mmCIF file of C-alpha atoms in Angstrom:
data_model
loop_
_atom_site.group_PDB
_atom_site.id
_atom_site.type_symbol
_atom_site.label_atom_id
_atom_site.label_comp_id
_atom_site.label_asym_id
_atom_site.label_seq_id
_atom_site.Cartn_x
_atom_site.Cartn_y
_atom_site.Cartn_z
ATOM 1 C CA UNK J 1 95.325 240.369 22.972
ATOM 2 C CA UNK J 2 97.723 242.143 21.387
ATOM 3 C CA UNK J 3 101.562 242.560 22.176
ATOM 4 C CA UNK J 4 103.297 245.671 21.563
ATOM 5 C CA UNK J 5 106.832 245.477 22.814
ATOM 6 C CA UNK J 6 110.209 246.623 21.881
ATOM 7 C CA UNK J 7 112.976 244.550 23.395
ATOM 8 C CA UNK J 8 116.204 246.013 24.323
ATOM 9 C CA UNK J 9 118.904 244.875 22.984
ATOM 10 C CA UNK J 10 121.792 247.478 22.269
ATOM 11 C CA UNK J 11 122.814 248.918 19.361
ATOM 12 C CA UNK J 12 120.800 250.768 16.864
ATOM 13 C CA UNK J 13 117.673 248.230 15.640
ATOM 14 C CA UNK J 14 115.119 248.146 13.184
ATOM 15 C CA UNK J 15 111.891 247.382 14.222
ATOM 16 C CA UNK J 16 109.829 244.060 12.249
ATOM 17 C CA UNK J 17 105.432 243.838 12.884
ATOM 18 C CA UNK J 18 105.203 239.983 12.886
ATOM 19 C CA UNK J 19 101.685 238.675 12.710
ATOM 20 C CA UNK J 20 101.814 235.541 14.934
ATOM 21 C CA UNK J 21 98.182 234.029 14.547
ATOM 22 C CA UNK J 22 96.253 236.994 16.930
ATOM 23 C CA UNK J 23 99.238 238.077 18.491
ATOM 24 C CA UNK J 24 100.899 240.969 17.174
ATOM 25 C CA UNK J 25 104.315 241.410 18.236
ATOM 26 C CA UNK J 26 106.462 244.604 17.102
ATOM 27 C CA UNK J 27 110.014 243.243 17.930
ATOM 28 C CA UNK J 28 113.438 245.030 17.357
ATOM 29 C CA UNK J 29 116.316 243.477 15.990
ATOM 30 C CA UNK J 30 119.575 244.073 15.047
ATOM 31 C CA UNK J 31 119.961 244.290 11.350
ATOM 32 C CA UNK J 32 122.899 241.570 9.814
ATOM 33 C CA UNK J 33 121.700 238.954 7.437
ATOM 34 C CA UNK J 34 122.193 235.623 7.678
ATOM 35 C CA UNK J 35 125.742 234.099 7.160
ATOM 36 C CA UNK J 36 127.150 235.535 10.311
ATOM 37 C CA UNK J 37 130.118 234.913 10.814
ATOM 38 C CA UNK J 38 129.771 232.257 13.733
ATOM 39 C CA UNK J 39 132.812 232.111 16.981
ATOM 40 C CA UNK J 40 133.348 229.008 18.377
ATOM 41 C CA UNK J 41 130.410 227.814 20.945
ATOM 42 C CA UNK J 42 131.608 227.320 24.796
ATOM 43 C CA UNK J 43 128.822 224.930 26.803
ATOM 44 C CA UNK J 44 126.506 227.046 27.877
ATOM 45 C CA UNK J 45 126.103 227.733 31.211
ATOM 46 C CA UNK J 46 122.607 227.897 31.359
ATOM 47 C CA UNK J 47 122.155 224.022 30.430
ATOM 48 C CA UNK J 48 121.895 222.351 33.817
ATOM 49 C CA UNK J 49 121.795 218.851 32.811
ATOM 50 C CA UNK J 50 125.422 218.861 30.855
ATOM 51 C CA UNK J 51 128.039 215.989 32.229
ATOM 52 C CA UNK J 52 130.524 218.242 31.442
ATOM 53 C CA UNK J 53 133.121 219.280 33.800
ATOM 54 C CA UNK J 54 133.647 223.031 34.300
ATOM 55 C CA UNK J 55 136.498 224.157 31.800
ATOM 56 C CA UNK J 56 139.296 225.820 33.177
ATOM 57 C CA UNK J 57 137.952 229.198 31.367
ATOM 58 C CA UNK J 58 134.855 228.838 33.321
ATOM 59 C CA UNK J 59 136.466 228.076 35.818
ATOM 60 C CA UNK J 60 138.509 231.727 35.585
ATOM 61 C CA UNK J 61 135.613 232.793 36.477
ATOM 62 C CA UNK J 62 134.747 232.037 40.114
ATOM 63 C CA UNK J 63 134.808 235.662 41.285
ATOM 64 C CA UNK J 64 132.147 236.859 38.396
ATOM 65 C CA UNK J 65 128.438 236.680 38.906
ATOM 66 C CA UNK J 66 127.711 234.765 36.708
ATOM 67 C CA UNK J 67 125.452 232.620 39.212
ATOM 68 C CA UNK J 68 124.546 234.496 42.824
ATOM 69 C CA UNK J 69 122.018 233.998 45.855
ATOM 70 C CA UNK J 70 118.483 235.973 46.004
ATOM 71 C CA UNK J 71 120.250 237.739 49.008
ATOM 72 C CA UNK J 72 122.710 239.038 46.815
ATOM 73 C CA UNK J 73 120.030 241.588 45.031
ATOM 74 C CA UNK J 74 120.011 243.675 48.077
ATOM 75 C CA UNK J 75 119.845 247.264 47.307
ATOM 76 C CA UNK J 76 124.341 247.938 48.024
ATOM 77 C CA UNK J 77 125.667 244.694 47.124
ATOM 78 C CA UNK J 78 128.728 244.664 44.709
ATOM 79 C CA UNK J 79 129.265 241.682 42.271
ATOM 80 C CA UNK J 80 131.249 241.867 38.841
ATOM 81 C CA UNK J 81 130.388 241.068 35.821
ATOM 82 C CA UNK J 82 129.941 242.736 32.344
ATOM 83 C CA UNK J 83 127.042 243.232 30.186
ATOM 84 C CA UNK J 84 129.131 243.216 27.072
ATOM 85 C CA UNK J 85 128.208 245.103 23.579
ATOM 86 C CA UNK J 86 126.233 242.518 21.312
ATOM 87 C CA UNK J 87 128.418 240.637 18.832
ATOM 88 C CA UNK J 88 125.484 238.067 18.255
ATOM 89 C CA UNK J 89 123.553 240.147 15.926
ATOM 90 C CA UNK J 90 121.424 237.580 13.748
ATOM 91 C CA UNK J 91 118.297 237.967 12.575
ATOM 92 C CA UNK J 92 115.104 236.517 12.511
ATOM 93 C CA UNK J 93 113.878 234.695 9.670
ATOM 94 C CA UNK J 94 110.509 234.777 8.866
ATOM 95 C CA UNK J 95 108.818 231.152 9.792
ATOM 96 C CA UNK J 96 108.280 230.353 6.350
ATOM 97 C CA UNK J 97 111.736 230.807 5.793
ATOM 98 C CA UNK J 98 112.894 228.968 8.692
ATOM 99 C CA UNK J 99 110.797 225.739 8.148
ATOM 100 C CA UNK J 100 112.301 225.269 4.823
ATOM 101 C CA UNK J 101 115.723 225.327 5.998
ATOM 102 C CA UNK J 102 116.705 221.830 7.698
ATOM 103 C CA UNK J 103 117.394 222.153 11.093
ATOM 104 C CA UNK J 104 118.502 218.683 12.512
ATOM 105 C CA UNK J 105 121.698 216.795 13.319
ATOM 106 C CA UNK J 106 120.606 214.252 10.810
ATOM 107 C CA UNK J 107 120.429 217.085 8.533
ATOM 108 C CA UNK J 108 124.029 218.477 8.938
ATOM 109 C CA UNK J 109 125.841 218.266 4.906
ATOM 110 C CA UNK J 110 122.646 220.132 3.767
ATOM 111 C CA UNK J 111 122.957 222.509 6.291
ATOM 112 C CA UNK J 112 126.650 223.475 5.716
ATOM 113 C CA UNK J 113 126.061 223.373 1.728
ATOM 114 C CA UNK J 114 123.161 225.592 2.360
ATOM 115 C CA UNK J 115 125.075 228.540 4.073
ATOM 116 C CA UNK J 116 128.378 227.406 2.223
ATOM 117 C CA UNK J 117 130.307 226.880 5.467
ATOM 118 C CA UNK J 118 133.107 223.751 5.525
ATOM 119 C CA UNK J 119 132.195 220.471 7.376
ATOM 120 C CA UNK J 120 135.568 220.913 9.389
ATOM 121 C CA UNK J 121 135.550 224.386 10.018
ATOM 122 C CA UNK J 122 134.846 226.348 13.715
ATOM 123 C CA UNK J 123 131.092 228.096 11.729
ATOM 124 C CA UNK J 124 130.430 224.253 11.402
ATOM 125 C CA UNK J 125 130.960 222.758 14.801
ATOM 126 C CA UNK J 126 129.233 225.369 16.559
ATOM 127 C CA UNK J 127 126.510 224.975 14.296
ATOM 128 C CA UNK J 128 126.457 221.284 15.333
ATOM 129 C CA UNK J 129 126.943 221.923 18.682
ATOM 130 C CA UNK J 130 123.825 224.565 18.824
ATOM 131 C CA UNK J 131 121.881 222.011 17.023
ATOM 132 C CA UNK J 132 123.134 219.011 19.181
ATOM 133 C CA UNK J 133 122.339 220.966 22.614
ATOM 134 C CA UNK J 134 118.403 221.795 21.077
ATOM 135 C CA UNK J 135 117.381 218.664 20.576
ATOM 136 C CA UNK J 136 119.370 217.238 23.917
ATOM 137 C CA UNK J 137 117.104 216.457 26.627
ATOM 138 C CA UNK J 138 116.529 218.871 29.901
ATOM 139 C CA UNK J 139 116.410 218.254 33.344
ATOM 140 C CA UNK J 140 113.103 216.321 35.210
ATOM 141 C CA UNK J 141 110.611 219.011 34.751
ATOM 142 C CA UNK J 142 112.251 221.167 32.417
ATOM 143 C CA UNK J 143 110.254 222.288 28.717
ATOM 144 C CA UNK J 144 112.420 222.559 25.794
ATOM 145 C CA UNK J 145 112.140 224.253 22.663
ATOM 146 C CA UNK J 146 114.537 226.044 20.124
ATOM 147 C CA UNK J 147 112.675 228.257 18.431
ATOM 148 C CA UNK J 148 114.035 229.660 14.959
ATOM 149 C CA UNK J 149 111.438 232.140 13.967
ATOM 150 C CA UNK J 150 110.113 235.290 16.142
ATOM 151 C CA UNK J 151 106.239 233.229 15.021
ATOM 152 C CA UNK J 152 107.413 229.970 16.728
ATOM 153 C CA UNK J 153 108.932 231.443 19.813
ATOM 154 C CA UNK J 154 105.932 233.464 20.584
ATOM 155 C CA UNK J 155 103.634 230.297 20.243
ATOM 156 C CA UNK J 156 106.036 228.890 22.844
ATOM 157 C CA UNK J 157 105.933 231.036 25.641
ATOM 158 C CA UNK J 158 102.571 231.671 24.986
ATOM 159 C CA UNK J 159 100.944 228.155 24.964
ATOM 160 C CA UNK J 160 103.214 227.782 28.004
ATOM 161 C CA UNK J 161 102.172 230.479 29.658
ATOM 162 C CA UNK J 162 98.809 230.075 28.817
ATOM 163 C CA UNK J 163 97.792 233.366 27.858
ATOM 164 C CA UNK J 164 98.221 235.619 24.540
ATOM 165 C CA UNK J 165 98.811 238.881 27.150
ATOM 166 C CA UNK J 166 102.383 238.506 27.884
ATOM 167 C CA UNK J 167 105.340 240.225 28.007
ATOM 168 C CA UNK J 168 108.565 240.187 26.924
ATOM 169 C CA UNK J 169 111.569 241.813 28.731
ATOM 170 C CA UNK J 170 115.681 241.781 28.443
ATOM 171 C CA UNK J 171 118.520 243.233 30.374
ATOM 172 C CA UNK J 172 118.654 247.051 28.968
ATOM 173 C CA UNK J 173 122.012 248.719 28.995
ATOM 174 C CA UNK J 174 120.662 252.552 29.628
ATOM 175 C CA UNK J 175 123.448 254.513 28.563
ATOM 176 C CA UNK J 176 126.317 254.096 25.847
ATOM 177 C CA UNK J 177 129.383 252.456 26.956
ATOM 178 C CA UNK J 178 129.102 248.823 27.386
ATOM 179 C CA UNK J 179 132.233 247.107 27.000
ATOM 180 C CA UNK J 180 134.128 244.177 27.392
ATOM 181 C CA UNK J 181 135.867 244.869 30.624
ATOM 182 C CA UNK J 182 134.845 243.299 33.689
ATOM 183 C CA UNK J 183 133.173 246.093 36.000
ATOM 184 C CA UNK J 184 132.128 245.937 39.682
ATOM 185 C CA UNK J 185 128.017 246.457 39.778
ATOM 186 C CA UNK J 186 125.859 248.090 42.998
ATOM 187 C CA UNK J 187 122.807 246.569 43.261
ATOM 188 C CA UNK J 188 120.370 249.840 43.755
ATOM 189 C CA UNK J 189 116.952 250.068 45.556
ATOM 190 C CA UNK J 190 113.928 249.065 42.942
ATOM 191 C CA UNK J 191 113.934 245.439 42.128
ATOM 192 C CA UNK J 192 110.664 244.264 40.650
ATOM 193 C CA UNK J 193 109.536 240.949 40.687
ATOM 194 C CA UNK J 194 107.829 239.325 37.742
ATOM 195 C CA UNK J 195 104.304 237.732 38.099
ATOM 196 C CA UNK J 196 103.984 234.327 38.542
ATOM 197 C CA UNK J 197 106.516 231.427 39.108
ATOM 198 C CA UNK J 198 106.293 230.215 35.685
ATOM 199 C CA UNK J 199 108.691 231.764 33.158
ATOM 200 C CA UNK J 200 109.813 231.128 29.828
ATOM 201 C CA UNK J 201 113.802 232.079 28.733
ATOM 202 C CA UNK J 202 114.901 232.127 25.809
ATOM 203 C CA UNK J 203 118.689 231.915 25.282
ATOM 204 C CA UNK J 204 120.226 233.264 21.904
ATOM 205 C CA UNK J 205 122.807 231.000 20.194
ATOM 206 C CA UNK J 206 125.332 231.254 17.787
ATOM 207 C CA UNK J 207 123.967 230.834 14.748
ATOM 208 C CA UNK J 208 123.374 232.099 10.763
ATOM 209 C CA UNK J 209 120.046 233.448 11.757
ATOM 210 C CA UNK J 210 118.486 234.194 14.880
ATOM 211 C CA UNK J 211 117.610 230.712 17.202
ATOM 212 C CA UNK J 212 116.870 230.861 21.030
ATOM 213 C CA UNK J 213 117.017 228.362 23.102
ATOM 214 C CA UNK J 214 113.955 228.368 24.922
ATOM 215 C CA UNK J 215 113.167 226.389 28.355
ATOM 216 C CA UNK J 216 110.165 226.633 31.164
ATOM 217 C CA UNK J 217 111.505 224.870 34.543
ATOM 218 C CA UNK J 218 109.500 225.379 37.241
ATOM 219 C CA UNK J 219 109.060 226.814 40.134
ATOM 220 C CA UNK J 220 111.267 229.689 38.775
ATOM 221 C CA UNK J 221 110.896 233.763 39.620
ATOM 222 C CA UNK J 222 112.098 236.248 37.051
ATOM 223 C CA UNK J 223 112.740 240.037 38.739
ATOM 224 C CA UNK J 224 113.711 243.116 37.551
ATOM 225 C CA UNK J 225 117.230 244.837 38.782
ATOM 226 C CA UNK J 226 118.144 248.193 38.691
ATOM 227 C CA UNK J 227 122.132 248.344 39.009
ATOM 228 C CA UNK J 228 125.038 250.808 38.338
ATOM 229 C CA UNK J 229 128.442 250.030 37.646
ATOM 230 C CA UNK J 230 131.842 251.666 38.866
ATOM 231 C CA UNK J 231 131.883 253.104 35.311
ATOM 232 C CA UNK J 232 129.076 255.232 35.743
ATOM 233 C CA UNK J 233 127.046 252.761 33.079
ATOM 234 C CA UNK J 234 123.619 251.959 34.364
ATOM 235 C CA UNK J 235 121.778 248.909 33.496
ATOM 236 C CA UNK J 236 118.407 247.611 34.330
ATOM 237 C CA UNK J 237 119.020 243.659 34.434
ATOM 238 C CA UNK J 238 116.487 240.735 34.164
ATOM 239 C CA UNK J 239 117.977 238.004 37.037
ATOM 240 C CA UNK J 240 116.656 234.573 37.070
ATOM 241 C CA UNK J 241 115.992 232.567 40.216
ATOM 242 C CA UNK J 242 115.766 229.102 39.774
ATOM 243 C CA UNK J 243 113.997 228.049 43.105
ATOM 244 C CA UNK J 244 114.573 224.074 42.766
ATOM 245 C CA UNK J 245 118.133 222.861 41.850
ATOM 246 C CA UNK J 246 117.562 219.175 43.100
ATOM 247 C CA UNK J 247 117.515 218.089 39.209
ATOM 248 C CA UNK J 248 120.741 219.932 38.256
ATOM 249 C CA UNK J 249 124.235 217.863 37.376
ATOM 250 C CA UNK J 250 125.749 218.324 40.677
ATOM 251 C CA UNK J 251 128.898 218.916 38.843
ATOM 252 C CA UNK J 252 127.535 222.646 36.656
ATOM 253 C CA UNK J 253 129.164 225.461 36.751
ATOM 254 C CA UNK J 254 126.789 226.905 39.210
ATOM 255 C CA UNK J 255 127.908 224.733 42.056
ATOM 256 C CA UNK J 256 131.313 225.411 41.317
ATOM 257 C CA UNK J 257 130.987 229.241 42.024
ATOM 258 C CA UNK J 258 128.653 229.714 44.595
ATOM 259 C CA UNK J 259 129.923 226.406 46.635
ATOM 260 C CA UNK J 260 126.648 225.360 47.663
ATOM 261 C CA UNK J 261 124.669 221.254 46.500
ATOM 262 C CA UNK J 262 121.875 220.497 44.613
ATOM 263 C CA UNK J 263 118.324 221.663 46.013
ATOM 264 C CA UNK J 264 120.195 222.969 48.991
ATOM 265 C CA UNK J 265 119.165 226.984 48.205
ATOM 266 C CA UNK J 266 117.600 228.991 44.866
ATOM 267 C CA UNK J 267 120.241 230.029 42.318
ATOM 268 C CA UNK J 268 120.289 233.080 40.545
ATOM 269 C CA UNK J 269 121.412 234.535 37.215
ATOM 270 C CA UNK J 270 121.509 237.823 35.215
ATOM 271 C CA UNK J 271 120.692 237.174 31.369
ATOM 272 C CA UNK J 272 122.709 238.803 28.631
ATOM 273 C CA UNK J 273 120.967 241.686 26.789
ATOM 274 C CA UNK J 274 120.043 239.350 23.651
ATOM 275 C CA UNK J 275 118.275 236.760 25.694
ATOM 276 C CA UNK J 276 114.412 237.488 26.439
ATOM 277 C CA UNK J 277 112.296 236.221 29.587
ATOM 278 C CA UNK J 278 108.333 235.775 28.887
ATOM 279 C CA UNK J 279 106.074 236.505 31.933
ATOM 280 C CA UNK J 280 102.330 237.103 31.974
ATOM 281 C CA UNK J 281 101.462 240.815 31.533
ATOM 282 C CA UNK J 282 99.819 241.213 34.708
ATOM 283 C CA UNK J 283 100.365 243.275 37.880
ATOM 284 C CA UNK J 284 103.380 241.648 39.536
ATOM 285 C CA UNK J 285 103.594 240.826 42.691
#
């Protein structure tokens, strides 16, 4: 089967063929090389097995939907949150590329020397920290992978998924002016949801080139949101249910916000426009 899809991400992209074994995938990117500059690396809040205690950042943001309920994507519910212009704009690599380049907490001083960056400097703990949080282990029943080619993250989803006919979908901004102010979003009639309960995300992190943080925790349902904000700025945003939570540290951020325990109700999340959810490309349900 072949795959034919442009993801959205915003900005202006340039669009790479990669041949991934039969697959062909035509993907947009942004275009900056690697050597990125990198910003410093919060926890992310998408790791559900971290011991760590929300910051007091996070914490800030208790009245931001960052997590929400399945109820809450009724057509005229308001929630805020922003869907910020990209900053994260690394590339892929092709996989050649990427294989030669170490990529392993063991492998750290060749790492920095390779992209010139200074053991004690911010560029090299996040580096560290996006490497550590890869190879840390998930939840019970969660499927990790961090994939640092577009070749490897394709053979991911795919072999997880177990089909070469997927697709894959991101949040689409559909009209200049993202920002970075907080806006107040409608929920609007037309969610979609995803086929099947089995999903594979793939979070982008900060790093030199393009890596995503890939995971498959199941039962999960992906959907498809049409909102507006109080801007005028429409967006159509990919939300994430997670339908079993019983695994989760009871202490993530998640819990914090919505006020509710572990396995007690699904939790749900919008992704950012440079993260990508793979689904089956079949009629959904």
């Amino acid at each position: 089967m072949l795959l034919n899809q442009h993801l959205n991400f915003t900005g202006t992209p340039s669009c790479q063929t990669h041949k991934c074994q039969e697959l062909s995938v035509n993907f947009c990117i942004l275009g900056k090389p690697e050597n990125t500059a990198l910003p410093q690396l919060a926890r992310r809040p998408f790791s559900y097995k971290s011991d760590d205690r929300p910051t007091d950042n996070q914490l800030h943001y208790k009245n931001v939907a960052i997590f929400f309920l399945e109820k809450d994507m009724r057509p005229g519910t308001t929630m805020s949150f922003q869907f910020p212009i990209n900053s994260n704009t690394a590339t892929f690599l092709p996989r050649e590329r990427a294989q030669s380049i170490p990529f392993s907490s063991n492998k750290l001083p060749e790492i920095f020397n390779h992209f010139s960056v200074k053991p004690t400097s911010v560029e090299a703990k996040t580096i560290k920290q996006t490497i550590e949080e890869c190879e840390a282990p998930g939840i019970k029943g969660e499927e990790i992978y961090c994939a640092t080619s577009l070749e490897s993250m394709v053979d991911f989803s795919t072999s997880k998924l177990r089909t070469r006919n997927v697709q894959a979908i991101s949040t689409e901004v559909l009209e200049k002016g993202a920002t970075m102010s907080m806006h107040k979003h409608t929920t609007m009639p037309g969610l979609k949801k995803l086929a099947g309960d089995k999903v594979v995300v793939c979070h982008k992190q900060n790093y030199p080139y393009a890596v995503f943080y890939c995971h498959v925790i199941k039962p999960t349902a992906a959907y498809v949101l049409p909102l507006k904000g109080d801007d005028g700025v429409k967006v159509k945003a990919v939300a994430i249910c997670h339908l079993d939570t019983s695994e989760w540290n009871p202490k993530h951020l998640a819990f914090q916000i919505i006020k509710v325990k572990p396995g007690t109700i699904p939790i749900c999340h919008f992704l950012p426009t440079n993260h990508i959810v793979w689904v089956p490309n079949h009629k959904s349900a």
